[in-house]
Tab-separated table of C-alpha atoms in Angstrom:
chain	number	residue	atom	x	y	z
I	1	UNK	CA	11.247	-85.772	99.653
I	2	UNK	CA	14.834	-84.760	98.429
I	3	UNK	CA	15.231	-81.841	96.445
I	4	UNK	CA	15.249	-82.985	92.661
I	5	UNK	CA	11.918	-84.564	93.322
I	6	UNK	CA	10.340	-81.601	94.360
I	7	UNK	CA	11.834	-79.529	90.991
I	8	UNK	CA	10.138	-82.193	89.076
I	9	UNK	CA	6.953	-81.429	90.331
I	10	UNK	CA	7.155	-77.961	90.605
I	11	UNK	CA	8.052	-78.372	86.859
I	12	UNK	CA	5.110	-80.599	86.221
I	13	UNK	CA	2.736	-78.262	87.747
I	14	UNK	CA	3.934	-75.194	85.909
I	15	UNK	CA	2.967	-76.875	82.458
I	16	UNK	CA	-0.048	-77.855	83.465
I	17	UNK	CA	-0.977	-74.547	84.381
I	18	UNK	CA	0.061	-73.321	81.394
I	19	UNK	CA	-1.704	-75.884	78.902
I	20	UNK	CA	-4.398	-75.115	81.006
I	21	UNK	CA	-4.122	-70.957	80.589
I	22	UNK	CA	-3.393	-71.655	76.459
I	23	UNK	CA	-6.663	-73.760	76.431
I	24	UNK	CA	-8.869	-70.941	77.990
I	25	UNK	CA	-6.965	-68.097	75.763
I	26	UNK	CA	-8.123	-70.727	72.346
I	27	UNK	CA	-11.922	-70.782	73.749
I	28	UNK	CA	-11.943	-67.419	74.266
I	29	UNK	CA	-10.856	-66.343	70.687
I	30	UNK	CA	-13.259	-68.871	69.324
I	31	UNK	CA	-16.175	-67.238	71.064
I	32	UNK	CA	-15.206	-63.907	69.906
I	33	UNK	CA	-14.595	-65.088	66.402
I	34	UNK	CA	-18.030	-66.007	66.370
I	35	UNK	CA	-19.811	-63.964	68.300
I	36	UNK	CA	-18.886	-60.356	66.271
I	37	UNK	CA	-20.994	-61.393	63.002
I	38	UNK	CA	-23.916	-61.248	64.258
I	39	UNK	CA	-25.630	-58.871	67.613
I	40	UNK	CA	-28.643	-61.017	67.794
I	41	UNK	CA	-26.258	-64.375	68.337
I	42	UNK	CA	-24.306	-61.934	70.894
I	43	UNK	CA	-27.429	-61.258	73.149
I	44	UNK	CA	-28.505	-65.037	72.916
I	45	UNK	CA	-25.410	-66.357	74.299
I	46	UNK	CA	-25.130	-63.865	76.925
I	47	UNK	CA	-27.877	-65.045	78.741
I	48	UNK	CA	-25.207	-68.226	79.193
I	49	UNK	CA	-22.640	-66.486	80.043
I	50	UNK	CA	-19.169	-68.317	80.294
I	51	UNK	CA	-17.756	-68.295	84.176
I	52	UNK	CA	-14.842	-66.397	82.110
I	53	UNK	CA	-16.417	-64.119	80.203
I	54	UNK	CA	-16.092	-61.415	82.739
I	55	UNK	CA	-12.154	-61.794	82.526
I	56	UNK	CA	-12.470	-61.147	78.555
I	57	UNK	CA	-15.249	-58.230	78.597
I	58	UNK	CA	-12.507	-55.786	77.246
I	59	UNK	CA	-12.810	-57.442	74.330
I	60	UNK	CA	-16.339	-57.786	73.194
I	61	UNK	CA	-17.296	-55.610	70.543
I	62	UNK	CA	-19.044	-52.299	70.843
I	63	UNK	CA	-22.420	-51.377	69.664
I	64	UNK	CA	-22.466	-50.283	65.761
I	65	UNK	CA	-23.921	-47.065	65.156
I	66	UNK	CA	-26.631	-49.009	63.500
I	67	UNK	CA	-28.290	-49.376	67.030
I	68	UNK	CA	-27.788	-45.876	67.897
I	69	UNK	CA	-29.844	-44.912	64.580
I	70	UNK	CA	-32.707	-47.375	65.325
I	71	UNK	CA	-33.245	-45.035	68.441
I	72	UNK	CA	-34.549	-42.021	65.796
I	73	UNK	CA	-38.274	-42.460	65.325
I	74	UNK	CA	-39.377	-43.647	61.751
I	75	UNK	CA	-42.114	-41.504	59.947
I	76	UNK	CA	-45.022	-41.605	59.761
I	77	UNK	CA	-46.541	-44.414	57.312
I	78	UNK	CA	-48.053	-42.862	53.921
I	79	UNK	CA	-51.809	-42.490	53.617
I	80	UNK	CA	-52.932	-44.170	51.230
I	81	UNK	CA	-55.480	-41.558	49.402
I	82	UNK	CA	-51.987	-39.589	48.890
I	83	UNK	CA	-50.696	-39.114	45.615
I	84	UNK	CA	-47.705	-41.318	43.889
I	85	UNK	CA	-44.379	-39.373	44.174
I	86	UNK	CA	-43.018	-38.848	40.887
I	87	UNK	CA	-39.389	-39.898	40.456
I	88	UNK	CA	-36.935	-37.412	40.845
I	89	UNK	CA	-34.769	-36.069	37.185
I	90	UNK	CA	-31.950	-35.198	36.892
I	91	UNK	CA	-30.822	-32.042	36.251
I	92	UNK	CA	-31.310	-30.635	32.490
I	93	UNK	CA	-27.455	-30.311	31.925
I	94	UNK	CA	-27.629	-34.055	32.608
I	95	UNK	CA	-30.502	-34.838	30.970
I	96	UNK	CA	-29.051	-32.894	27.654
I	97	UNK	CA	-28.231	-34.852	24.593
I	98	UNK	CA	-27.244	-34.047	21.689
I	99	UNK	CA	-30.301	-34.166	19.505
I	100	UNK	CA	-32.227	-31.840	21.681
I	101	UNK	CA	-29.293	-29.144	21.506
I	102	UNK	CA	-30.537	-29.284	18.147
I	103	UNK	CA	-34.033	-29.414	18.635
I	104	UNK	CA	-33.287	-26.020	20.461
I	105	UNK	CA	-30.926	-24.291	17.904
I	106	UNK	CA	-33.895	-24.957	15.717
I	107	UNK	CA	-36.369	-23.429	17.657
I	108	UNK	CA	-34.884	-20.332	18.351
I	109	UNK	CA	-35.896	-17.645	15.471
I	110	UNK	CA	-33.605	-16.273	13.013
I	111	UNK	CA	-33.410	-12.960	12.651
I	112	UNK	CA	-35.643	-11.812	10.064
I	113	UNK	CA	-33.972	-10.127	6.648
I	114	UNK	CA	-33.996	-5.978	6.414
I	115	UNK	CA	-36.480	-4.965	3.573
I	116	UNK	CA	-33.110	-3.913	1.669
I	117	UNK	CA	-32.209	-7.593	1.771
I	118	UNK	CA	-35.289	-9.202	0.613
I	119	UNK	CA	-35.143	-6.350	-2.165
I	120	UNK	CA	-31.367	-6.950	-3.074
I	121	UNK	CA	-32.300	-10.412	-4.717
I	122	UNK	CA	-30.086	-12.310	-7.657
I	123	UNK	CA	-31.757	-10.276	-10.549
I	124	UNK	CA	-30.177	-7.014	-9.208
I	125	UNK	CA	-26.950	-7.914	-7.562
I	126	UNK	CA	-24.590	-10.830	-6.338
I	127	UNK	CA	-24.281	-9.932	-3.105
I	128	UNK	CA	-24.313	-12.530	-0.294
I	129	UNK	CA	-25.141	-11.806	3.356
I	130	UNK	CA	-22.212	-11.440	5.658
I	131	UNK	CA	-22.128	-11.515	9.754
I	132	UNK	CA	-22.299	-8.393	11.664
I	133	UNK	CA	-18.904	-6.733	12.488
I	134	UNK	CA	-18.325	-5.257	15.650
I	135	UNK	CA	-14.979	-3.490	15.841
I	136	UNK	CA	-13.108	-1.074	17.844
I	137	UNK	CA	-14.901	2.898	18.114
I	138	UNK	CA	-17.560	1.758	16.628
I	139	UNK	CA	-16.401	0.630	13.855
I	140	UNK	CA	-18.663	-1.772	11.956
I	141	UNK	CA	-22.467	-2.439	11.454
I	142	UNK	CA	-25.417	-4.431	10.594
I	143	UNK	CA	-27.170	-5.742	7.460
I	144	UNK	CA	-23.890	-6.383	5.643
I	145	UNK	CA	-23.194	-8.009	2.287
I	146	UNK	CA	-20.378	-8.577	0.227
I	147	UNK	CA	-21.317	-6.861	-3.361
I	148	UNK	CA	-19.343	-8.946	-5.889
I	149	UNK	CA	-20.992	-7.700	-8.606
I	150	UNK	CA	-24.128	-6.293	-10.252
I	151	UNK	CA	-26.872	-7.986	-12.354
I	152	UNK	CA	-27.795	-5.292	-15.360
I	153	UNK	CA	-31.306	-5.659	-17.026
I	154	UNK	CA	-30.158	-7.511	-19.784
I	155	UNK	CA	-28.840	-10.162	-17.145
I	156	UNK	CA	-25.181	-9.120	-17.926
I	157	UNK	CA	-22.936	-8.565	-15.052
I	158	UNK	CA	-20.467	-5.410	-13.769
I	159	UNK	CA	-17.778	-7.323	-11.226
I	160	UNK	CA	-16.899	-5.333	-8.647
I	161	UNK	CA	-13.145	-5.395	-8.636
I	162	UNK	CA	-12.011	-6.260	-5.430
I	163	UNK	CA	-15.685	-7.120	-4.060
I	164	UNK	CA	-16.760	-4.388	-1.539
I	165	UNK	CA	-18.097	-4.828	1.812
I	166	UNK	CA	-21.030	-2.562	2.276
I	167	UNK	CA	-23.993	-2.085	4.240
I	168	UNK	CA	-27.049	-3.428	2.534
I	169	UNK	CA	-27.960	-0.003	1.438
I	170	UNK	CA	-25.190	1.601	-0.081
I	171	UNK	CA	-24.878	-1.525	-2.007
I	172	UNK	CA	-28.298	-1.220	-3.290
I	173	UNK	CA	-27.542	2.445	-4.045
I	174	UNK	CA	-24.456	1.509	-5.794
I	175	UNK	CA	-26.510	-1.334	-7.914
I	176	UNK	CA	-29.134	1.131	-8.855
I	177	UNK	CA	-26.502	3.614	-10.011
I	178	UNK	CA	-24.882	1.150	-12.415
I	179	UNK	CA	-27.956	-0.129	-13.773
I	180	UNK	CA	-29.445	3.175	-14.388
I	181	UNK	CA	-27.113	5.642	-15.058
I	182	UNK	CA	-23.772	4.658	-15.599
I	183	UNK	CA	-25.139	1.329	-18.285
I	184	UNK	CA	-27.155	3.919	-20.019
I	185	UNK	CA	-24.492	6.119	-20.612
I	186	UNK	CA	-21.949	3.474	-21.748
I	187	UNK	CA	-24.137	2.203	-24.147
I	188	UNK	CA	-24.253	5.653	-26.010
I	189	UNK	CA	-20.856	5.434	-26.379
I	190	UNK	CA	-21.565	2.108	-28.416
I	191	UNK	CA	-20.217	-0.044	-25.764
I	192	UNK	CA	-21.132	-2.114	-22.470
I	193	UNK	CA	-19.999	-1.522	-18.644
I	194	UNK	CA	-17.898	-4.692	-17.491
I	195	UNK	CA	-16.187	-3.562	-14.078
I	196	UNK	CA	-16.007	-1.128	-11.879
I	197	UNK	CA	-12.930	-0.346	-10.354
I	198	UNK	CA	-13.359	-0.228	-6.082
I	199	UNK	CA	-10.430	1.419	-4.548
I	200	UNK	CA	-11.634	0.945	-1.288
I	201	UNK	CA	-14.908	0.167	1.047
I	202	UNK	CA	-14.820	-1.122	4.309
I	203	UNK	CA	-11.509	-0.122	6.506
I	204	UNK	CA	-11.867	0.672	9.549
I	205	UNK	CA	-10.487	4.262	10.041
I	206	UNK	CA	-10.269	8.082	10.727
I	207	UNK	CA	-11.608	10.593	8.021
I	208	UNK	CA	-9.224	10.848	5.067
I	209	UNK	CA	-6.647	8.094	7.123
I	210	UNK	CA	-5.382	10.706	9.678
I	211	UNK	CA	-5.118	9.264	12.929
I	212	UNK	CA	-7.553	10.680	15.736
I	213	UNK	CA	-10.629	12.187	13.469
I	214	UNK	CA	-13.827	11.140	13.571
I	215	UNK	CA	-14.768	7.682	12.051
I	216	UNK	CA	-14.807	7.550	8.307
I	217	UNK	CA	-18.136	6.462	6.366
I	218	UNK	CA	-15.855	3.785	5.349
I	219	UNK	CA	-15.583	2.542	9.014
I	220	UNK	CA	-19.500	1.987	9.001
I	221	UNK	CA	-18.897	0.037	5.529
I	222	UNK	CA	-21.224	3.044	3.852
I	223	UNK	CA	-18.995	4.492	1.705
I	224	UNK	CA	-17.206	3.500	-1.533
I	225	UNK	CA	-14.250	5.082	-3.423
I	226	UNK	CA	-14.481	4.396	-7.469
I	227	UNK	CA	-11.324	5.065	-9.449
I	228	UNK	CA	-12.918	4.139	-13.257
I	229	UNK	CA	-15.034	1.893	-15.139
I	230	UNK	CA	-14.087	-0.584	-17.597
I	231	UNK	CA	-15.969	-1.273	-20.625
I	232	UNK	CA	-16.653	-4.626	-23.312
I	233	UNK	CA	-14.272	-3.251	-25.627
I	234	UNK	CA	-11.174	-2.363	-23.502
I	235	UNK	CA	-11.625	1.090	-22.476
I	236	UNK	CA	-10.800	1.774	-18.819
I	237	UNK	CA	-13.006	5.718	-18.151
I	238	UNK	CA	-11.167	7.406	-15.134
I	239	UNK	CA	-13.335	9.694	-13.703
I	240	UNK	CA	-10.242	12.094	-12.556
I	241	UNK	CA	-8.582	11.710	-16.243
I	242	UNK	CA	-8.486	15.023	-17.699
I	243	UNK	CA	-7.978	13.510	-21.036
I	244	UNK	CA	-11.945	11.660	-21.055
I	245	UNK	CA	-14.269	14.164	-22.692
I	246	UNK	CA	-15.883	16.725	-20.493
I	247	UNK	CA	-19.296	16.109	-20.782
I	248	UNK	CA	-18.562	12.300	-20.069
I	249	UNK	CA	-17.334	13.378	-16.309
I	250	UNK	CA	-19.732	16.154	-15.972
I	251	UNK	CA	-22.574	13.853	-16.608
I	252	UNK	CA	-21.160	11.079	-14.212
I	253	UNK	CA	-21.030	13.641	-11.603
I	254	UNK	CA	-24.836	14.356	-12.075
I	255	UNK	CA	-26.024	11.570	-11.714
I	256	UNK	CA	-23.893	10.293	-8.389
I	257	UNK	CA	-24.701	13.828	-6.671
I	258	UNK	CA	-28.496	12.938	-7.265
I	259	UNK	CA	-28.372	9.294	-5.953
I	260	UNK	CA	-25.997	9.784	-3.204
I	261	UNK	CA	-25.577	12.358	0.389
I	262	UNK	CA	-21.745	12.962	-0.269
I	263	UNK	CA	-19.418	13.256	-3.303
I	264	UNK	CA	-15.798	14.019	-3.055
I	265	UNK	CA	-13.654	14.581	-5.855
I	266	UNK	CA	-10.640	16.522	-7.143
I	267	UNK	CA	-11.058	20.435	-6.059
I	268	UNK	CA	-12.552	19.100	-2.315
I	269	UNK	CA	-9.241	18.453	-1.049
I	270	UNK	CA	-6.008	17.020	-1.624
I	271	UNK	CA	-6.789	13.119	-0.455
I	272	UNK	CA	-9.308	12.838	-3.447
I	273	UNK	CA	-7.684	14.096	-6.504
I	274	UNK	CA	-7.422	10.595	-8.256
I	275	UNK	CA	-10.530	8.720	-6.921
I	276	UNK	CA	-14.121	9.968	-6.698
I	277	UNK	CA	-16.053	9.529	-2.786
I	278	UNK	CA	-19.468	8.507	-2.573
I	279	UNK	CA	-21.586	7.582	0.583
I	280	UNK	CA	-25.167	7.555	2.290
I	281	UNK	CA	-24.575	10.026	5.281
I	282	UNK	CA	-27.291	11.027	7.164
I	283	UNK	CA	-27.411	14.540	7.809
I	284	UNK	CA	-29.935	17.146	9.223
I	285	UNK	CA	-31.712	17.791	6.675
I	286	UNK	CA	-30.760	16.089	4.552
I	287	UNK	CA	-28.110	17.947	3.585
I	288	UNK	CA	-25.915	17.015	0.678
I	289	UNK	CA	-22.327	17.326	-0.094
I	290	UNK	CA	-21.448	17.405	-3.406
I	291	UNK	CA	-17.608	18.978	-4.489
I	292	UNK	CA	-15.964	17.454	-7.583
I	293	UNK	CA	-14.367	19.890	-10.195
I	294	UNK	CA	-14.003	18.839	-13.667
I	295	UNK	CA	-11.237	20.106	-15.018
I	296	UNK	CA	-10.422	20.990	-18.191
I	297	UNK	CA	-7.991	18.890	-20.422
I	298	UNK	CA	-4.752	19.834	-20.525
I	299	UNK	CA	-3.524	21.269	-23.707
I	300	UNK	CA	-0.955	18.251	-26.317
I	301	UNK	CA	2.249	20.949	-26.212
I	302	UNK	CA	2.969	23.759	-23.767
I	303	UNK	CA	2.440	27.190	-25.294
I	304	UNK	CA	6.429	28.183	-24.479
I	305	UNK	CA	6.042	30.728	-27.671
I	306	UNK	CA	3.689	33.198	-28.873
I	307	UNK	CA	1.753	31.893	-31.748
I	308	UNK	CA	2.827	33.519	-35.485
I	309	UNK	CA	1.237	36.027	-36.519
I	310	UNK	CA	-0.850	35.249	-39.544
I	311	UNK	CA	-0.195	36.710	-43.236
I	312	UNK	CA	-3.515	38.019	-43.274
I	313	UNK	CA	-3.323	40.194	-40.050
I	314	UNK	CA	-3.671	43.884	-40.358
I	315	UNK	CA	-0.374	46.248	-40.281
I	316	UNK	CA	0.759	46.762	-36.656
I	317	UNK	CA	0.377	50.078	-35.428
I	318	UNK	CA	3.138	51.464	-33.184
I	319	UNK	CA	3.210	54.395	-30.952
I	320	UNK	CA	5.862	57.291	-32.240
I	321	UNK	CA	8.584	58.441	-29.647
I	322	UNK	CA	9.080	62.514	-28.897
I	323	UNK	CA	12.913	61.762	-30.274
I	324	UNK	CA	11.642	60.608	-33.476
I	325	UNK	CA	8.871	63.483	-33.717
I	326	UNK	CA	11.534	65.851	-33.398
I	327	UNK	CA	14.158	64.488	-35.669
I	328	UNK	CA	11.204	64.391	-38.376
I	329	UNK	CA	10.893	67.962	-37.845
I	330	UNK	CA	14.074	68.852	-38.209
I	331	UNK	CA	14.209	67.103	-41.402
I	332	UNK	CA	11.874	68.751	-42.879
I	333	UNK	CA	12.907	71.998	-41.894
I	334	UNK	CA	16.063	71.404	-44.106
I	335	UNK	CA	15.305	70.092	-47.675
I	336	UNK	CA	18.293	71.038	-49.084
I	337	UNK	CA	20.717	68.966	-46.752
I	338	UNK	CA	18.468	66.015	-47.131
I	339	UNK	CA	18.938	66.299	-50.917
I	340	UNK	CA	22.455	66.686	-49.987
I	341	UNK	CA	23.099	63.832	-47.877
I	342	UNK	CA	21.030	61.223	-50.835
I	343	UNK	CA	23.348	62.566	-53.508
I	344	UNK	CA	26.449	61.894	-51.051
I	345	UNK	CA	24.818	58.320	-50.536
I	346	UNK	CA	24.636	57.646	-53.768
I	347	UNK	CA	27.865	58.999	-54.931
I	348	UNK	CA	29.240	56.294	-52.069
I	349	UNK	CA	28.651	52.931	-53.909
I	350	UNK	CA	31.014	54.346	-57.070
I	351	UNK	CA	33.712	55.669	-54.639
I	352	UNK	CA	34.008	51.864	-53.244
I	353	UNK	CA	33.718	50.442	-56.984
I	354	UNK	CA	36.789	52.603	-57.650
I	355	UNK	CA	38.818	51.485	-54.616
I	356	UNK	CA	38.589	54.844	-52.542
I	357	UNK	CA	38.057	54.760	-49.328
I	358	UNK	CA	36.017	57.376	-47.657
I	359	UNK	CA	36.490	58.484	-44.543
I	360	UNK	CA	32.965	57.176	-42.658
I	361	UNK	CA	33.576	53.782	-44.008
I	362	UNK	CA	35.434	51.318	-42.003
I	363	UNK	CA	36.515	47.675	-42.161
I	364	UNK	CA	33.705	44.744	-40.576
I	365	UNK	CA	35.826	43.739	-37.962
I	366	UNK	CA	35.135	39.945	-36.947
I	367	UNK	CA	33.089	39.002	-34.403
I	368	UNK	CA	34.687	36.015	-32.173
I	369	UNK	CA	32.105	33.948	-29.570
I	370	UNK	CA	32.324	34.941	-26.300
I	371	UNK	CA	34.696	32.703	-24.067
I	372	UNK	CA	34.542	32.678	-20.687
I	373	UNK	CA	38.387	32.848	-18.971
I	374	UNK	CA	38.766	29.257	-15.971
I	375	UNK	CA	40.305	30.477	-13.425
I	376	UNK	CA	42.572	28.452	-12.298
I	377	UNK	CA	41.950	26.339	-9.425
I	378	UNK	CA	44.195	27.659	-6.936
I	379	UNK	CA	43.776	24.556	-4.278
I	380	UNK	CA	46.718	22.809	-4.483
């Protein structure tokens, strides 16, 4: 055989063998393909195993970790005389909606109202419940209301002027003041209360505004500073005015020393001379404060000079001098040159009729105003 018929089949034989190799690589892959869906099908078909499965056993799948987990032993079945399992629920967050949120609001209590606020009804004052305050140093309290104004028998109404922010009962103090005392008292003066003039209430503060002292009653919102009243027909009553009558004041400051624990006024100090102070402090024993001077009114014109003496008056009497008691005696230890000297006086006013001069009587010289000299101003 020459040598180009052995290439040939040498070349023939090499793609055989390599159809051959490309068929067995196809089965292969088939088998796999359809062997991994399913283990069961797997463990059939290996009891026919392929004469080339050993040369693919790379490439068989490995166990899942299914089989691994069938190895744990199962429980125990359930008795049947054992009770049902209820379902588990979910959490309450989860199980929340919004209806039952309100079902719960609902069903916690309110707080219940002080007996000052069931007794501060509509007939006595308008004076609507406010939240608690809680500020800074205590500042604050409970029980508040916001007195806007108060309800007189009659049904007529005193505004409070700016509304005040009190605690329930300094505002009920307050109402019962106006309604018993101060209404009274305008009416004998043939008019009606209408406002009453609040120059402050709740501010949260030091005593008398000075930074560091102890909390003002007006930082618990139980205290109230009043300035005046206004009445029906106009008239504005300052309690500090010296010009309103006397008894007026003195009978306002009666009655707020009786119904309240301090009352601060002008003559207590300097930082009340144009408002008066009230509040409910609690003290030992009860101990009240109650300094408010009424004044006097100040006289219409300043007396700058004495007042005239009247017509009527008797003679003045005034004190004789040793120089006069002496001259007096001389005189009347010499008559004769007292008769002397009147005879000389009256011989005077015929000398000056005649044109003689005598020798005592001189001209009236004339008197010019007194000038001051300028001096001259020297800076030049």
């Amino acid at each position: 055989m020459n040598f180009t018929a052995q290439k040939a089949s040498r070349k023939w034989a090499n793609g055989a063998f390599g159809r051959i190799a490309a068929a067995m690589v196809t089965a292969a892959a088939a088998a796999l393909l359809i062997g991994m869906p399913a283990e069961p099908a797997w463990a059939a078909k290996a009891s026919h195993a392929a004469p080339w499965d050993n040369l693919f056993r790379h490439l068989q799948p490995r166990p899942r970790a299914k089989a691994r987990r069938a190895a744990v032993p199962l429980p125990k079945p359930r008795p049947a005389e054992a009770p049902s399992a209820k379902p588990e629920q979910p959490p309450e967050k989860q199980q929340a909606s919004p209806d039952k949120d309100k079902a719960k609001e609902q069903a916690v209590p309110a707080p219940q109202p002080s007996a000052c606020r069931l007794a501060l009804t509509d007939e006595v004052a308008i004076a609507p419940s406010i939240p608690d305050i809680r500020g800074a140093n205590g500042c604050g309290g409970e029980d508040l209301v916001r007195l806007e104004a108060i309800v007189l028998p009659d049904k007529r109404r005193v505004s409070v002027k700016p509304a005040a922010i009190l605690r329930c009962p300094m505002a009920s103090a307050l109402a019962e003041w106006i309604r018993k005392d101060i209404a009274p008292l305008a009416e004998r003066l043939g008019s009606t209360v209408s406002d009453l003039d609040n120059f402050d209430s709740f501010e949260c503060r030091g005593r008398n505004r000075i930074v560091g002292a102890k909390l003002s009653e007006h930082g618990r919102a139980n205290a109230l500073d009043v300035r005046a009243f206004k009445l029906t027909d106009g008239t504005s009553i300052s309690l500090t005015d010296r010009t309103v009558p006397r008894k007026l004041r003195e009978a306002v400051l009666h009655s707020a020393c009786t119904r309240f624990s301090t009352v601060l006024g002008p003559g207590s100090d300097w930082y009340h001379e144009d408002h008066i102070h009230l509040d409910l402090m609690e003290r030992r024993g009860n101990y009240r404060i109650c300094q408010w001077d009424v004044w006097d009114p100040l006289p219409q014109k300043a007396p700058l000079l004495p007042a005239e003496r009247p017509e009527e008056a008797p003679p003045r009497e005034v004190a004789a001098k040793p120089d006069d008691a002496k001259s007096d005696a001389n005189r009347s230890d010499k008559p004769d040159a007292n008769k002397s000297g009147a005879k000389s006086n009256a011989a005077q006013p015929d000398a000056e009729s005649n044109g003689e001069k005598s020798e005592k009587a001189e001209p009236a010289r004339e008197q010019k105003p007194a000038t001051k000299k300028r001096r001259k101003n020297r800076r030049s």
